[in-house]
Amino acid sequence: MHEREYELTTISNGIRVMTEPCKSELAAVGVFINAGSRHEKKENSGEAHFLEHLHFKGSSKRTRYGLETEVENRGSQLNAYTSREFTLYHMLSFKNDIPHAVDVLGDMLCNSQYQRYHVEIEKDTIW
């Protein structure tokens, strides 16, 4: 069995970054958040999935439409899912676009804006 080469780095704010060299022209960038259905109680069931949907609605830097077109116009793919153990936000892009992928994911997760109408729409979707 071939063991894969990777490097795990913990940056000053405690975030762990795992990198793995690859000869492909594509790169996958993901953010795993330790928030899945396992961490929810009956009273807040579905919250991680709800927030996952809201993060795609735009930020202080990008509108929902702007986010979608910016990612697609670069030939990238942006997606997320919530499981029992965690929520994953991930982007597949060309390897020279890794800084852009990190910027998009960071913006989505740190600068999301929750418009009342988006919250109401997502309530109907999730619950």
mmCIF file of C-alpha atoms in Angstrom:
data_model
loop_
_atom_site.group_PDB
_atom_site.id
_atom_site.type_symbol
_atom_site.label_atom_id
_atom_site.label_comp_id
_atom_site.label_asym_id
_atom_site.label_seq_id
_atom_site.Cartn_x
_atom_site.Cartn_y
_atom_site.Cartn_z
ATOM 1 C CA MET A 1 0.000 0.000 0.000
ATOM 2 C CA HIS A 2 1.367 3.409 -0.993
ATOM 3 C CA GLU A 3 1.427 5.920 1.843
ATOM 4 C CA ARG A 4 0.349 9.421 0.803
ATOM 5 C CA GLU A 5 2.633 12.359 1.511
ATOM 6 C CA TYR A 6 1.024 15.259 3.383
ATOM 7 C CA GLU A 7 1.890 18.054 5.767
ATOM 8 C CA LEU A 8 -0.171 19.211 8.746
ATOM 9 C CA THR A 9 0.431 22.763 9.963
ATOM 10 C CA THR A 10 -1.296 24.565 12.808
ATOM 11 C CA ILE A 11 -1.389 28.311 12.246
ATOM 12 C CA SER A 12 -1.343 30.907 15.048
ATOM 13 C CA ASN A 13 -5.152 31.075 15.399
ATOM 14 C CA GLY A 14 -5.373 27.306 15.965
ATOM 15 C CA ILE A 15 -6.664 26.374 12.511
ATOM 16 C CA ARG A 16 -5.079 23.188 11.202
ATOM 17 C CA VAL A 17 -4.099 23.189 7.535
ATOM 18 C CA MET A 18 -3.399 19.955 5.710
ATOM 19 C CA THR A 19 -1.618 20.071 2.375
ATOM 20 C CA GLU A 20 -0.932 17.231 0.001
ATOM 21 C CA PRO A 21 1.187 17.602 -3.140
ATOM 22 C CA CYS A 22 -0.424 16.493 -6.374
ATOM 23 C CA LYS A 23 0.681 16.521 -10.005
ATOM 24 C CA SER A 24 -2.792 17.454 -11.243
ATOM 25 C CA GLU A 25 -3.640 20.879 -12.628
ATOM 26 C CA LEU A 26 -6.658 20.867 -10.288
ATOM 27 C CA ALA A 27 -6.754 21.550 -6.571
ATOM 28 C CA ALA A 28 -9.336 20.844 -3.902
ATOM 29 C CA VAL A 29 -9.637 23.249 -0.983
ATOM 30 C CA GLY A 30 -11.933 22.365 1.885
ATOM 31 C CA VAL A 31 -12.934 23.697 5.268
ATOM 32 C CA PHE A 32 -14.124 21.063 7.741
ATOM 33 C CA ILE A 33 -16.132 22.436 10.659
ATOM 34 C CA ASN A 34 -16.788 20.242 13.668
ATOM 35 C CA ALA A 35 -20.529 20.900 13.508
ATOM 36 C CA GLY A 36 -22.815 18.134 12.350
ATOM 37 C CA SER A 37 -26.078 16.623 13.480
ATOM 38 C CA ARG A 38 -24.273 14.742 16.268
ATOM 39 C CA HIS A 39 -23.656 18.079 18.009
ATOM 40 C CA GLU A 40 -27.285 19.207 17.883
ATOM 41 C CA LYS A 41 -30.070 18.703 20.368
ATOM 42 C CA LYS A 42 -33.739 18.325 19.551
ATOM 43 C CA GLU A 43 -34.258 22.071 20.127
ATOM 44 C CA ASN A 44 -31.662 23.116 17.539
ATOM 45 C CA SER A 45 -31.853 20.175 15.166
ATOM 46 C CA GLY A 46 -30.894 21.200 11.626
ATOM 47 C CA GLU A 47 -28.949 24.343 12.532
ATOM 48 C CA ALA A 48 -25.673 23.266 10.888
ATOM 49 C CA HIS A 49 -27.495 22.424 7.650
ATOM 50 C CA PHE A 50 -29.434 25.699 7.850
ATOM 51 C CA LEU A 51 -26.230 27.746 8.213
ATOM 52 C CA GLU A 52 -24.628 25.777 5.392
ATOM 53 C CA HIS A 53 -27.373 27.016 3.067
ATOM 54 C CA LEU A 54 -27.174 30.615 4.318
ATOM 55 C CA HIS A 55 -23.434 30.859 3.658
ATOM 56 C CA PHE A 56 -24.152 30.651 -0.086
ATOM 57 C CA LYS A 57 -26.446 33.714 -0.029
ATOM 58 C CA GLY A 58 -23.677 36.302 -0.159
ATOM 59 C CA SER A 59 -21.303 38.293 1.991
ATOM 60 C CA SER A 60 -20.258 41.876 2.559
ATOM 61 C CA LYS A 61 -17.920 41.417 -0.436
ATOM 62 C CA ARG A 62 -20.020 39.242 -2.789
ATOM 63 C CA THR A 63 -23.720 38.987 -3.603
ATOM 64 C CA ARG A 64 -25.212 35.526 -4.091
ATOM 65 C CA TYR A 65 -25.193 36.033 -7.852
ATOM 66 C CA GLY A 66 -21.706 37.543 -7.747
ATOM 67 C CA LEU A 67 -20.410 34.545 -5.802
ATOM 68 C CA GLU A 68 -21.933 32.078 -8.257
ATOM 69 C CA THR A 69 -20.685 33.829 -11.396
ATOM 70 C CA GLU A 70 -17.217 34.569 -9.983
ATOM 71 C CA VAL A 71 -16.665 30.908 -9.136
ATOM 72 C CA GLU A 72 -18.157 29.525 -12.357
ATOM 73 C CA ASN A 73 -16.368 32.024 -14.625
ATOM 74 C CA ARG A 74 -13.035 30.744 -13.289
ATOM 75 C CA GLY A 75 -13.993 27.140 -14.067
ATOM 76 C CA SER A 76 -14.291 26.255 -10.384
ATOM 77 C CA GLN A 77 -16.910 24.314 -8.450
ATOM 78 C CA LEU A 78 -18.170 25.307 -5.001
ATOM 79 C CA ASN A 79 -20.220 23.044 -2.781
ATOM 80 C CA ALA A 80 -20.915 22.024 0.801
ATOM 81 C CA TYR A 81 -22.598 19.338 2.815
ATOM 82 C CA THR A 82 -23.478 18.585 6.397
ATOM 83 C CA SER A 83 -23.062 15.115 7.844
ATOM 84 C CA ARG A 84 -23.456 13.604 11.277
ATOM 85 C CA GLU A 85 -19.882 14.547 12.233
ATOM 86 C CA PHE A 86 -19.066 17.803 10.425
ATOM 87 C CA THR A 87 -19.938 20.401 7.819
ATOM 88 C CA LEU A 88 -17.641 20.660 4.809
ATOM 89 C CA TYR A 89 -17.360 23.632 2.478
ATOM 90 C CA HIS A 90 -15.183 22.805 -0.519
ATOM 91 C CA MET A 91 -14.014 24.231 -3.791
ATOM 92 C CA LEU A 92 -12.437 22.533 -6.779
ATOM 93 C CA SER A 93 -10.347 24.889 -8.909
ATOM 94 C CA PHE A 94 -7.258 25.085 -11.058
ATOM 95 C CA LYS A 95 -4.172 24.878 -8.841
ATOM 96 C CA ASN A 96 -3.077 28.400 -9.752
ATOM 97 C CA ASP A 97 -6.411 29.600 -8.308
ATOM 98 C CA ILE A 98 -5.838 28.212 -4.779
ATOM 99 C CA PRO A 99 -5.537 31.736 -3.299
ATOM 100 C CA HIS A 100 -8.885 32.616 -4.867
ATOM 101 C CA ALA A 101 -10.489 29.444 -3.481
ATOM 102 C CA VAL A 102 -9.199 30.255 0.005
ATOM 103 C CA ASP A 103 -10.481 33.834 -0.336
ATOM 104 C CA VAL A 104 -13.949 32.700 -1.436
ATOM 105 C CA LEU A 105 -14.303 30.101 1.325
ATOM 106 C CA GLY A 106 -12.974 32.475 3.975
ATOM 107 C CA ASP A 107 -15.315 35.231 2.816
ATOM 108 C CA MET A 108 -18.329 32.903 2.829
ATOM 109 C CA LEU A 109 -17.599 31.630 6.323
ATOM 110 C CA CYS A 110 -16.451 34.854 7.976
ATOM 111 C CA ASN A 111 -18.443 37.589 6.222
ATOM 112 C CA SER A 112 -21.805 36.046 5.338
ATOM 113 C CA GLN A 113 -24.770 38.371 5.470
ATOM 114 C CA TYR A 114 -28.073 36.874 6.524
ATOM 115 C CA GLN A 115 -30.890 38.749 4.811
ATOM 116 C CA ARG A 116 -34.302 38.202 6.402
ATOM 117 C CA TYR A 117 -35.836 36.916 3.147
ATOM 118 C CA HIS A 118 -33.010 34.394 2.697
ATOM 119 C CA VAL A 119 -33.566 33.161 6.247
ATOM 120 C CA GLU A 120 -37.285 32.711 5.558
ATOM 121 C CA ILE A 121 -36.646 30.896 2.246
ATOM 122 C CA GLU A 122 -34.147 28.536 3.877
ATOM 123 C CA LYS A 123 -36.526 27.802 6.770
ATOM 124 C CA ASP A 124 -38.926 26.361 4.211
ATOM 125 C CA THR A 125 -36.106 24.415 2.545
ATOM 126 C CA ILE A 126 -34.639 22.905 5.713
ATOM 127 C CA TRP A 127 -37.644 22.418 8.013
#
